[in-house]
Short mmCIF file of C-alpha atoms in Angstrom, two decimals:
data_model
loop_
_atom_site.label_atom_id
_atom_site.label_comp_id
_atom_site.label_asym_id
_atom_site.label_seq_id
_atom_site.Cartn_x
_atom_site.Cartn_y
_atom_site.Cartn_z
CA MET L 3 30.77 -13.57 -1.92
CA LYS L 4 29.67 -13.75 1.72
CA ALA L 5 32.11 -11.00 2.73
CA GLN L 6 30.82 -8.72 -0.03
CA LYS L 7 27.25 -9.38 1.01
CA SER L 8 28.02 -8.58 4.67
CA LEU L 9 29.75 -5.34 3.64
CA PHE L 10 26.76 -4.44 1.49
CA VAL L 11 24.39 -4.94 4.41
CA ALA L 12 26.62 -2.83 6.67
CA LEU L 13 26.73 -0.02 4.11
CA ALA L 14 22.97 -0.20 3.66
CA ALA L 15 22.61 0.37 7.39
CA LEU L 16 24.72 3.52 7.29
CA LEU L 17 23.81 5.25 4.03
CA PRO L 18 20.18 6.11 4.85
CA LEU L 19 21.14 8.02 8.00
CA CYS L 20 21.86 11.23 6.09
CA ALA L 21 18.29 11.17 4.74
CA LEU L 22 16.75 10.82 8.20
CA ALA L 23 17.91 14.05 9.83
CA THR L 24 14.96 15.77 11.50
CA ALA L 25 14.18 19.35 10.54
CA ASP L 26 13.45 22.03 13.13
CA VAL L 27 9.86 23.29 12.91
CA THR L 28 8.82 26.34 14.94
CA VAL L 29 5.29 27.72 15.23
CA THR L 30 5.35 31.52 14.90
CA ALA L 31 1.64 32.33 15.05
CA VAL L 32 -1.76 30.73 15.72
CA GLU L 33 -4.72 32.96 14.89
CA SER L 34 -8.43 32.14 15.21
CA VAL L 35 -11.13 34.19 13.47
CA SER L 36 -14.72 32.91 13.41
CA GLY L 37 -13.58 29.32 13.84
CA ILE L 38 -10.97 29.50 11.08
CA VAL L 39 -7.57 28.74 12.62
CA THR L 40 -4.49 29.91 10.72
CA VAL L 41 -1.04 28.60 11.67
CA LYS L 42 2.30 30.01 10.55
CA TYR L 43 5.65 28.33 11.08
CA THR L 44 9.29 28.16 10.01
CA LEU L 45 11.10 25.03 8.81
CA SER L 46 14.87 24.52 8.83
CA GLU L 47 14.93 22.08 5.90
CA ASP L 48 12.57 20.35 3.48
CA ALA L 49 10.30 17.94 5.34
CA VAL L 50 6.80 16.53 5.65
CA VAL L 51 4.86 18.39 8.35
CA THR L 52 1.93 16.94 10.35
CA PRO L 53 -0.16 18.62 13.11
CA ARG L 54 -1.89 18.03 16.45
CA PHE L 55 -4.34 20.60 17.83
CA PHE L 56 -5.14 21.41 21.45
CA VAL L 57 -8.53 23.08 21.99
CA GLY L 58 -10.73 23.58 25.05
CA GLY L 59 -8.40 21.77 27.41
CA GLU L 60 -7.92 18.65 25.29
CA TRP L 61 -6.15 17.32 22.23
CA VAL L 62 -8.45 17.03 19.24
CA ALA L 63 -9.00 13.42 18.15
CA PRO L 64 -7.15 12.81 14.85
CA GLN L 65 -10.27 11.79 12.93
CA PHE L 66 -11.65 15.31 13.39
CA LEU L 67 -8.67 17.05 11.75
CA THR L 68 -9.96 16.69 8.20
CA LEU L 69 -10.52 20.27 7.01
CA LEU L 70 -6.89 21.29 6.63
CA SER L 71 -5.44 23.16 3.66
CA GLY L 72 -2.09 24.70 2.81
CA ASP L 73 1.39 23.61 3.89
CA ILE L 74 0.40 20.68 6.06
CA ASN L 75 0.35 16.87 5.73
CA ARG L 76 2.55 17.23 2.67
CA LYS L 77 6.12 17.81 1.56
CA VAL L 78 7.06 21.38 2.52
CA ALA L 79 10.06 23.44 1.42
CA ALA L 80 12.38 24.95 4.03
CA THR L 81 12.03 28.61 4.96
CA THR L 82 14.77 31.22 4.80
CA GLY L 83 15.12 34.65 6.35
CA THR L 84 11.72 36.04 7.37
CA GLU L 85 9.78 33.48 5.35
CA THR L 86 7.04 31.40 6.94
CA ARG L 87 4.84 28.54 5.84
CA SER L 88 1.15 28.46 6.71
CA PHE L 89 -1.99 26.34 6.74
CA VAL L 90 -5.64 26.77 7.65
CA TRP L 91 -7.90 24.59 9.80
CA SER L 92 -11.64 25.13 9.19
CA ALA L 93 -12.33 24.05 12.76
CA ARG L 94 -15.90 25.31 13.09
CA LYS L 95 -16.98 23.15 10.14
CA GLU L 96 -15.50 19.91 11.48
CA ALA L 97 -17.88 17.06 12.28
CA TRP L 98 -16.89 16.74 15.93
CA PRO L 99 -18.92 17.49 19.09
CA ASP L 100 -19.48 21.21 19.72
CA ALA L 101 -17.38 22.15 16.71
CA ALA L 102 -19.77 24.87 15.57
CA ARG L 103 -20.13 26.44 19.04
CA ARG L 104 -16.51 26.93 20.06
CA ASP L 105 -14.54 30.10 19.42
CA TYR L 106 -11.12 28.35 19.24
CA SER L 107 -9.37 31.37 20.74
CA ASP L 108 -7.33 28.98 22.93
CA ALA L 109 -6.20 26.85 19.99
CA LYS L 110 -2.65 25.55 20.20
CA VAL L 111 -0.82 23.39 17.70
CA GLU L 112 2.03 20.92 17.87
CA LEU L 113 3.83 20.28 14.58
CA LYS L 114 6.06 17.35 13.69
CA ALA L 115 8.62 17.39 10.88
CA TRP L 116 9.34 14.08 9.15
CA ALA L 117 12.54 13.56 7.20
CA LEU L 118 11.99 13.14 3.46
CA GLY L 119 13.64 9.73 3.66
CA ALA L 120 11.35 8.63 6.48
CA PRO L 121 7.89 10.06 5.81
CA PRO L 122 4.73 9.20 7.82
CA PRO L 123 3.17 5.72 7.68
CA TYR L 124 0.24 6.64 5.41
CA MET L 125 0.35 8.30 2.00
CA VAL L 126 -2.74 9.39 0.06
CA VAL L 127 -2.57 10.18 -3.66
CA ASP L 128 -5.49 11.92 -5.36
CA LEU L 129 -5.85 10.09 -8.69
CA GLY L 130 -7.64 12.92 -10.50
CA THR L 131 -9.21 12.09 -13.86
CA TYR L 132 -7.43 10.12 -16.58
CA GLY L 133 -5.91 12.43 -19.19
CA GLN L 134 -6.41 15.57 -17.08
CA PRO L 135 -3.72 17.60 -15.26
CA LEU L 136 -3.31 16.79 -11.57
CA THR L 137 -4.58 19.38 -9.09
CA ASP L 138 -3.17 17.95 -5.86
CA VAL L 139 -0.01 16.52 -4.31
CA PRO L 140 0.49 13.43 -2.13
CA HIS L 141 -0.58 13.88 1.48
CA TYR L 142 0.83 12.05 4.50
CA TYR L 143 -0.64 11.03 7.85
CA ALA L 144 0.98 9.90 11.09
CA THR L 145 -1.53 7.17 12.00
CA LYS L 146 -4.54 5.48 10.45
CA ALA L 147 -6.71 7.59 12.77
CA ASP L 148 -5.32 10.71 11.07
CA VAL L 149 -6.37 9.59 7.58
CA PRO L 150 -9.38 11.78 6.67
CA GLY L 151 -12.55 9.76 6.96
CA GLY L 152 -10.67 6.67 8.15
CA ILE L 153 -8.90 4.08 6.01
CA THR L 154 -12.15 2.27 5.19
CA ASN L 155 -13.69 5.36 3.59
CA ARG L 156 -14.67 4.28 0.09
CA ILE L 157 -12.98 7.30 -1.44
CA TYR L 158 -9.73 5.32 -1.01
CA MET L 159 -11.13 2.59 -3.24
CA THR L 160 -12.39 4.90 -5.97
CA GLU L 161 -10.92 8.42 -6.25
CA LYS L 162 -7.73 8.20 -4.20
CA LEU L 163 -4.93 5.71 -3.57
CA LEU L 164 -4.13 4.89 0.07
CA MET L 165 -0.71 3.41 0.81
CA PHE L 166 0.85 2.06 3.99
CA LYS L 167 4.55 2.28 4.83
CA VAL L 168 5.76 -1.24 5.58
CA PRO L 169 8.26 -1.07 8.49
CA ALA L 170 11.03 -3.03 6.79
CA ARG L 171 14.19 -0.92 7.15
CA HIS L 172 17.06 -3.26 8.14
CA VAL L 173 14.61 -6.00 9.15
CA THR L 174 15.85 -9.57 8.85
CA TRP L 175 13.15 -12.22 8.51
CA TRP L 176 12.48 -15.73 7.23
CA MET L 177 10.90 -16.01 3.78
CA GLY L 178 9.33 -19.16 2.34
CA CYS L 179 7.90 -22.20 4.07
CA VAL L 180 9.50 -24.42 6.72
CA TYR L 181 8.30 -28.00 6.33
CA ASP L 182 6.87 -29.13 9.64
CA LYS L 183 4.12 -31.75 9.47
CA ALA L 184 2.89 -30.80 12.91
CA LYS L 185 2.31 -27.26 11.66
CA ASP L 186 2.32 -27.01 7.88
CA ASP L 187 2.52 -30.04 5.59
CA GLN L 188 1.73 -28.04 2.42
CA CYS L 189 5.20 -26.63 1.63
CA LYS L 190 6.41 -26.73 -1.97
CA GLU L 191 9.96 -27.30 -3.19
CA ASN L 192 10.23 -23.78 -4.61
CA GLU L 193 9.28 -22.21 -1.26
CA ARG L 194 12.53 -23.10 0.54
CA TYR L 195 12.94 -21.30 3.86
CA HIS L 196 15.70 -18.65 3.87
CA GLN L 197 16.65 -15.36 5.53
CA VAL L 198 16.03 -12.00 3.88
CA VAL L 199 16.95 -8.46 4.89
CA PHE L 200 15.46 -5.23 3.54
CA SER L 201 17.52 -2.08 3.11
CA ASP L 202 14.55 0.24 3.52
CA ASP L 203 10.84 0.68 4.14
CA TYR L 204 8.42 0.79 1.21
CA TYR L 205 4.86 1.89 0.58
CA ILE L 206 2.28 -0.65 -0.54
CA GLY L 207 -1.39 -0.24 -1.42
CA VAL L 208 -3.86 -0.84 1.41
CA TYR L 209 -6.21 -2.24 -1.25
CA GLU L 210 -5.84 -3.98 -4.59
CA VAL L 211 -6.32 -1.48 -7.42
CA THR L 212 -10.05 -1.30 -8.08
CA GLN L 213 -12.04 -0.79 -11.25
CA ALA L 214 -12.84 2.83 -10.35
CA GLN L 215 -9.15 3.49 -9.72
CA GLY L 216 -8.29 1.65 -12.94
CA LEU L 217 -10.37 4.15 -14.91
CA ARG L 218 -8.44 7.04 -13.36
CA LEU L 219 -5.03 5.39 -13.68
CA PHE L 220 -5.26 3.39 -16.92
CA ASN L 221 -8.58 4.39 -18.52
CA THR L 222 -9.93 0.85 -18.20
CA ARG L 223 -11.76 -1.43 -15.79
CA CYS L 224 -11.38 -5.12 -16.61
CA ARG L 225 -10.61 -6.87 -19.85
CA ASP L 226 -13.95 -8.70 -19.79
CA SER L 227 -17.26 -6.92 -19.14
CA LYS L 228 -18.45 -9.88 -17.07
CA PHE L 229 -16.52 -8.36 -14.21
CA TYR L 230 -18.46 -5.08 -14.23
CA ALA L 231 -21.79 -6.24 -15.62
CA ASN L 232 -25.14 -4.76 -14.61
CA THR L 233 -25.95 -7.83 -12.52
CA HIS L 234 -24.17 -6.02 -9.70
CA THR L 235 -24.55 -2.42 -8.58
CA PRO L 236 -22.21 0.14 -10.20
CA GLU L 237 -21.06 1.23 -6.74
CA GLU L 238 -20.10 -2.33 -5.85
CA ASN L 239 -18.38 -2.91 -9.19
CA ASP L 240 -16.28 0.22 -8.66
CA ARG L 241 -14.75 -1.45 -5.59
CA ARG L 242 -13.99 -4.79 -7.25
CA PRO L 243 -10.39 -5.29 -8.46
CA ILE L 244 -9.25 -4.37 -11.94
CA CYS L 245 -8.45 -7.70 -13.60
CA GLY L 246 -7.44 -9.45 -16.80
CA TYR L 247 -4.14 -7.67 -17.54
CA GLY L 248 -0.65 -9.12 -17.19
CA TYR L 249 2.94 -8.21 -16.40
CA ASP L 250 3.74 -6.77 -19.85
CA TRP L 251 0.54 -4.74 -19.94
CA TYR L 252 1.56 -2.94 -16.75
CA ARG L 253 5.39 -2.85 -16.88
CA GLY L 254 5.93 -2.93 -20.65
CA THR L 255 6.68 -5.73 -23.09
CA GLY L 256 10.09 -7.16 -22.25
CA ALA L 257 10.54 -5.02 -19.11
CA ALA L 258 13.32 -6.39 -16.89
CA PRO L 259 12.41 -7.26 -13.29
CA ASP L 260 15.51 -5.51 -11.93
CA ALA L 261 14.76 -2.27 -13.80
CA ALA L 262 11.97 0.29 -13.63
CA PRO L 263 8.87 -0.18 -15.80
CA LEU L 264 9.42 0.96 -19.38
CA ALA L 265 8.78 4.68 -19.80
CA ASP L 266 5.91 4.15 -22.26
CA SER L 267 4.26 1.40 -20.19
CA ARG L 268 1.16 1.96 -18.06
CA LEU L 269 3.22 2.12 -14.86
CA GLY L 270 5.94 4.17 -16.56
CA LYS L 271 3.36 6.77 -17.53
CA LEU L 272 2.17 6.95 -13.92
CA LYS L 273 5.63 8.10 -12.89
CA THR L 274 5.47 10.88 -15.49
CA ARG L 275 2.01 11.91 -14.34
CA PHE L 276 2.37 11.67 -10.56
CA GLY L 277 6.12 12.04 -10.05
CA ILE L 278 6.04 8.78 -8.08
CA PRO L 279 7.87 5.63 -9.32
CA PHE L 280 4.95 3.25 -8.92
CA ASP L 281 5.63 -0.42 -9.56
CA VAL L 282 4.42 -3.80 -8.38
CA PRO L 283 6.18 -5.14 -5.26
CA THR L 284 8.91 -7.76 -5.36
CA GLU L 285 7.69 -11.10 -4.08
CA ALA L 286 9.78 -10.60 -0.92
CA GLN L 287 8.05 -7.27 -0.32
CA TRP L 288 4.67 -8.84 -1.06
CA GLU L 289 5.19 -11.81 1.26
CA TYR L 290 6.48 -9.68 4.13
CA ALA L 291 3.51 -7.31 3.80
CA CYS L 292 1.09 -10.22 3.55
CA ARG L 293 2.40 -11.80 6.75
CA ALA L 294 2.51 -8.40 8.47
CA GLY L 295 5.91 -9.19 9.91
CA GLU L 296 4.96 -12.63 11.24
CA GLN L 297 6.05 -16.11 10.18
CA ASN L 298 2.73 -17.91 9.92
CA SER L 299 1.68 -19.62 6.71
CA TYR L 300 -1.50 -17.59 6.44
CA ALA L 301 -1.89 -13.83 6.56
CA TYR L 302 -4.32 -13.95 9.46
CA GLY L 303 -2.15 -16.13 11.66
CA GLY L 304 -1.67 -19.86 12.09
CA TYR L 305 -0.86 -22.71 9.74
CA ARG L 306 -4.36 -23.37 8.48
CA ALA L 307 -6.57 -21.08 6.42
CA ASN L 308 -9.22 -18.86 7.94
CA GLU L 309 -11.88 -19.36 5.31
CA THR L 310 -13.94 -16.43 6.54
CA ASN L 311 -11.21 -13.87 5.74
CA THR L 312 -10.36 -14.86 2.18
CA TRP L 313 -12.13 -15.01 -1.19
CA PHE L 314 -11.39 -18.35 -2.84
CA SER L 315 -13.16 -20.95 -4.99
CA SER L 316 -15.56 -22.22 -2.34
CA ASN L 317 -17.07 -18.89 -1.28
CA SER L 318 -16.84 -16.53 -4.29
CA ASP L 319 -20.03 -17.54 -6.12
CA TYR L 320 -22.65 -14.78 -5.98
CA GLY L 321 -25.34 -17.41 -6.54
CA ASP L 322 -26.99 -15.43 -9.35
CA GLY L 323 -25.92 -17.56 -12.29
CA ASP L 324 -22.69 -15.68 -13.06
CA GLY L 325 -20.60 -18.20 -11.16
CA ARG L 326 -17.44 -17.30 -9.24
CA LEU L 327 -16.46 -13.63 -9.44
CA THR L 328 -14.22 -11.07 -7.77
CA ARG L 329 -15.56 -9.20 -4.75
CA PRO L 330 -15.30 -5.61 -3.45
CA VAL L 331 -11.92 -5.07 -1.80
CA ASP L 332 -13.29 -4.06 1.61
CA ARG L 333 -15.52 -7.06 2.37
CA TRP L 334 -13.16 -9.13 4.56
CA TYR L 335 -11.08 -8.19 7.58
CA PRO L 336 -7.55 -6.88 6.91
CA ASN L 337 -4.32 -8.36 8.23
CA LYS L 338 -2.47 -6.97 11.27
CA TRP L 339 -1.15 -4.02 9.22
CA ASP L 340 -4.64 -3.22 7.91
CA LEU L 341 -3.88 -4.44 4.39
CA TYR L 342 -6.95 -5.87 2.68
CA ASP L 343 -7.22 -8.91 0.40
CA MET L 344 -3.52 -9.75 0.51
CA PRO L 345 -4.67 -13.36 0.21
CA GLY L 346 -7.55 -14.15 -2.11
CA ASN L 347 -9.81 -12.20 -4.48
CA VAL L 348 -7.28 -11.82 -7.33
CA TRP L 349 -3.70 -12.98 -7.86
CA GLU L 350 -1.32 -10.03 -7.48
CA ILE L 351 1.54 -9.51 -9.93
CA CYS L 352 5.07 -9.30 -8.50
CA ARG L 353 8.23 -8.04 -10.23
CA ASP L 354 10.08 -11.36 -10.02
CA LEU L 355 10.34 -14.07 -12.65
CA ILE L 356 9.79 -17.62 -11.47
CA ALA L 357 13.04 -19.32 -10.44
CA GLU L 358 14.48 -21.16 -7.50
CA TYR L 359 15.45 -18.83 -4.68
CA GLU L 360 19.12 -17.83 -4.86
CA PHE L 361 20.70 -18.04 -1.43
CA ASP L 362 23.30 -19.85 0.61
CA ASP L 363 23.42 -20.94 4.24
CA GLY L 364 25.30 -17.82 5.34
CA ASP L 365 24.26 -14.21 5.30
CA PRO L 366 20.67 -13.10 4.68
CA VAL L 367 19.86 -12.12 1.12
CA LEU L 368 19.59 -8.34 0.71
CA ASP L 369 16.47 -7.08 -1.11
CA PRO L 370 16.01 -10.33 -3.07
CA LEU L 371 14.62 -10.31 -6.60
CA CYS L 372 14.39 -13.31 -8.91
CA ALA L 373 15.47 -11.31 -11.94
CA THR L 374 17.68 -13.77 -13.80
CA GLY L 375 15.20 -16.59 -14.19
CA SER L 376 13.99 -17.49 -17.66
CA GLY L 377 10.50 -18.31 -16.42
CA ASN L 378 7.27 -16.39 -16.34
CA PRO L 379 6.36 -13.66 -13.85
CA ILE L 380 5.31 -14.60 -10.33
CA VAL L 381 1.86 -13.87 -8.93
CA ARG L 382 0.98 -14.19 -5.26
CA GLY L 383 -1.98 -14.53 -2.94
CA GLY L 384 -4.36 -16.96 -4.60
CA CYS L 385 -7.69 -15.90 -6.06
CA TYR L 386 -11.45 -16.37 -6.19
CA MET L 387 -11.10 -19.29 -8.65
CA ASN L 388 -8.52 -21.38 -6.75
CA PRO L 389 -8.50 -23.49 -3.57
CA VAL L 390 -7.83 -21.85 -0.23
CA THR L 391 -4.41 -23.54 0.05
CA ASN L 392 -3.18 -21.22 -2.72
CA THR L 393 -3.70 -18.29 -0.37
CA ARG L 394 -0.80 -19.41 1.84
CA SER L 395 1.63 -16.49 2.24
CA PRO L 396 4.66 -18.34 0.74
CA PHE L 397 2.72 -19.89 -2.17
CA ARG L 398 4.32 -19.03 -5.55
CA HIS L 399 2.47 -19.24 -8.86
CA LYS L 400 3.44 -18.22 -12.38
CA LEU L 401 1.57 -16.92 -15.41
CA ALA L 402 2.54 -15.75 -18.89
CA ARG L 403 3.80 -12.19 -19.19
CA ASP L 404 0.93 -11.37 -21.54
CA THR L 405 -1.75 -13.26 -19.64
CA THR L 406 -5.39 -12.20 -19.99
CA GLU L 407 -6.62 -14.34 -17.09
CA TRP L 408 -9.56 -12.78 -15.28
CA SER L 409 -8.04 -13.83 -11.96
CA ILE L 410 -5.06 -11.44 -12.22
CA GLY L 411 -4.97 -8.07 -10.46
CA ILE L 412 -2.45 -5.61 -9.12
CA ARG L 413 -1.37 -3.87 -5.90
CA LEU L 414 0.89 -0.86 -6.27
CA SER L 415 4.13 -0.21 -4.41
CA CYS L 416 6.73 2.57 -4.34
CA PRO L 417 9.77 3.70 -2.30
CA ALA L 418 9.02 5.13 1.15
CA VAL L 419 10.25 8.65 0.52
CA ALA L 420 8.32 11.91 0.38
CA HIS L 421 7.15 12.62 -3.15
#
């Protein structure tokens, strides 16, 4: 068994290489007319293309490259023969110093082609309106500074879905909790420390799915109106997590953890609509993202909770008679990878079923998934109703597949390939 596992890991290291070949991208023309810059280019093979602009003796700061349209920041088909691809930058209308006064005649552009199997770190999906045809495609950005409006723009909590590519390809790390009284005396038996290796990167939501996003994705907010009542502003409620729906509601009744969501399930229908195989993360993916690549017990570092970065039972009461409630997803600081509310606010559903970890003392476990257990689905992260110790990164909790608990939410994940 160990030999097979080692061979599997070796193959996993080699197979993705064919998907990571870099395309050749060549700029053929840059034209500026009245502050509208048009760029044409050729592309040797399908790729995601991202830009940098040089104007007036300096590179334009990424946050000011927002008014781009055409074949840019998206998956682009290769050109053949005399074909070119093109995009437009409405430079004069940008909200950057002197934008309206420049003529942009000296504009230069540097393009980068990203392999389809290794797209940029940030993906943005326009959610459209539930039941209506989509009018846009996923867009990709090289850094958080390139994301239009910045990652804390509230459009990414209401109208669009912002996802971060977790750098996990071929990473070996320690999952679970190592019992060390001097550091962490809260370990549980089902959190046994063991090595894990990922075969690839994956995208995960920067935020928990909110009520506004839930309307666009699933045509619902929360199961109970208490969580979007008029005692709080509509704008604030929009940014609170969707809650009250369980594993079967999202993935389909009887859906297997080691298989895709059922085609007629809520998540299955998202794949049909967006062309993206959205799912919930495995608990290994969730824990690695929560810890942001580190080994500490808590997402914000250390072996004791930072109670000013997490919504839990002692700080989630609004004080208006409604008792403890969920909070908007952008209220606390994010972890090192700028992922918000990984601990606290609502429990987040994972694909795994509760079971003891399956591992030996030899090779790391490749892409682990507790799929053979007979128990209930796992949720991670703690919530606004539970003590802060439940927000420890390795803490594992279970709930019924058809739970209607108000404390349950969701964070979406998908493969890190260009869609």
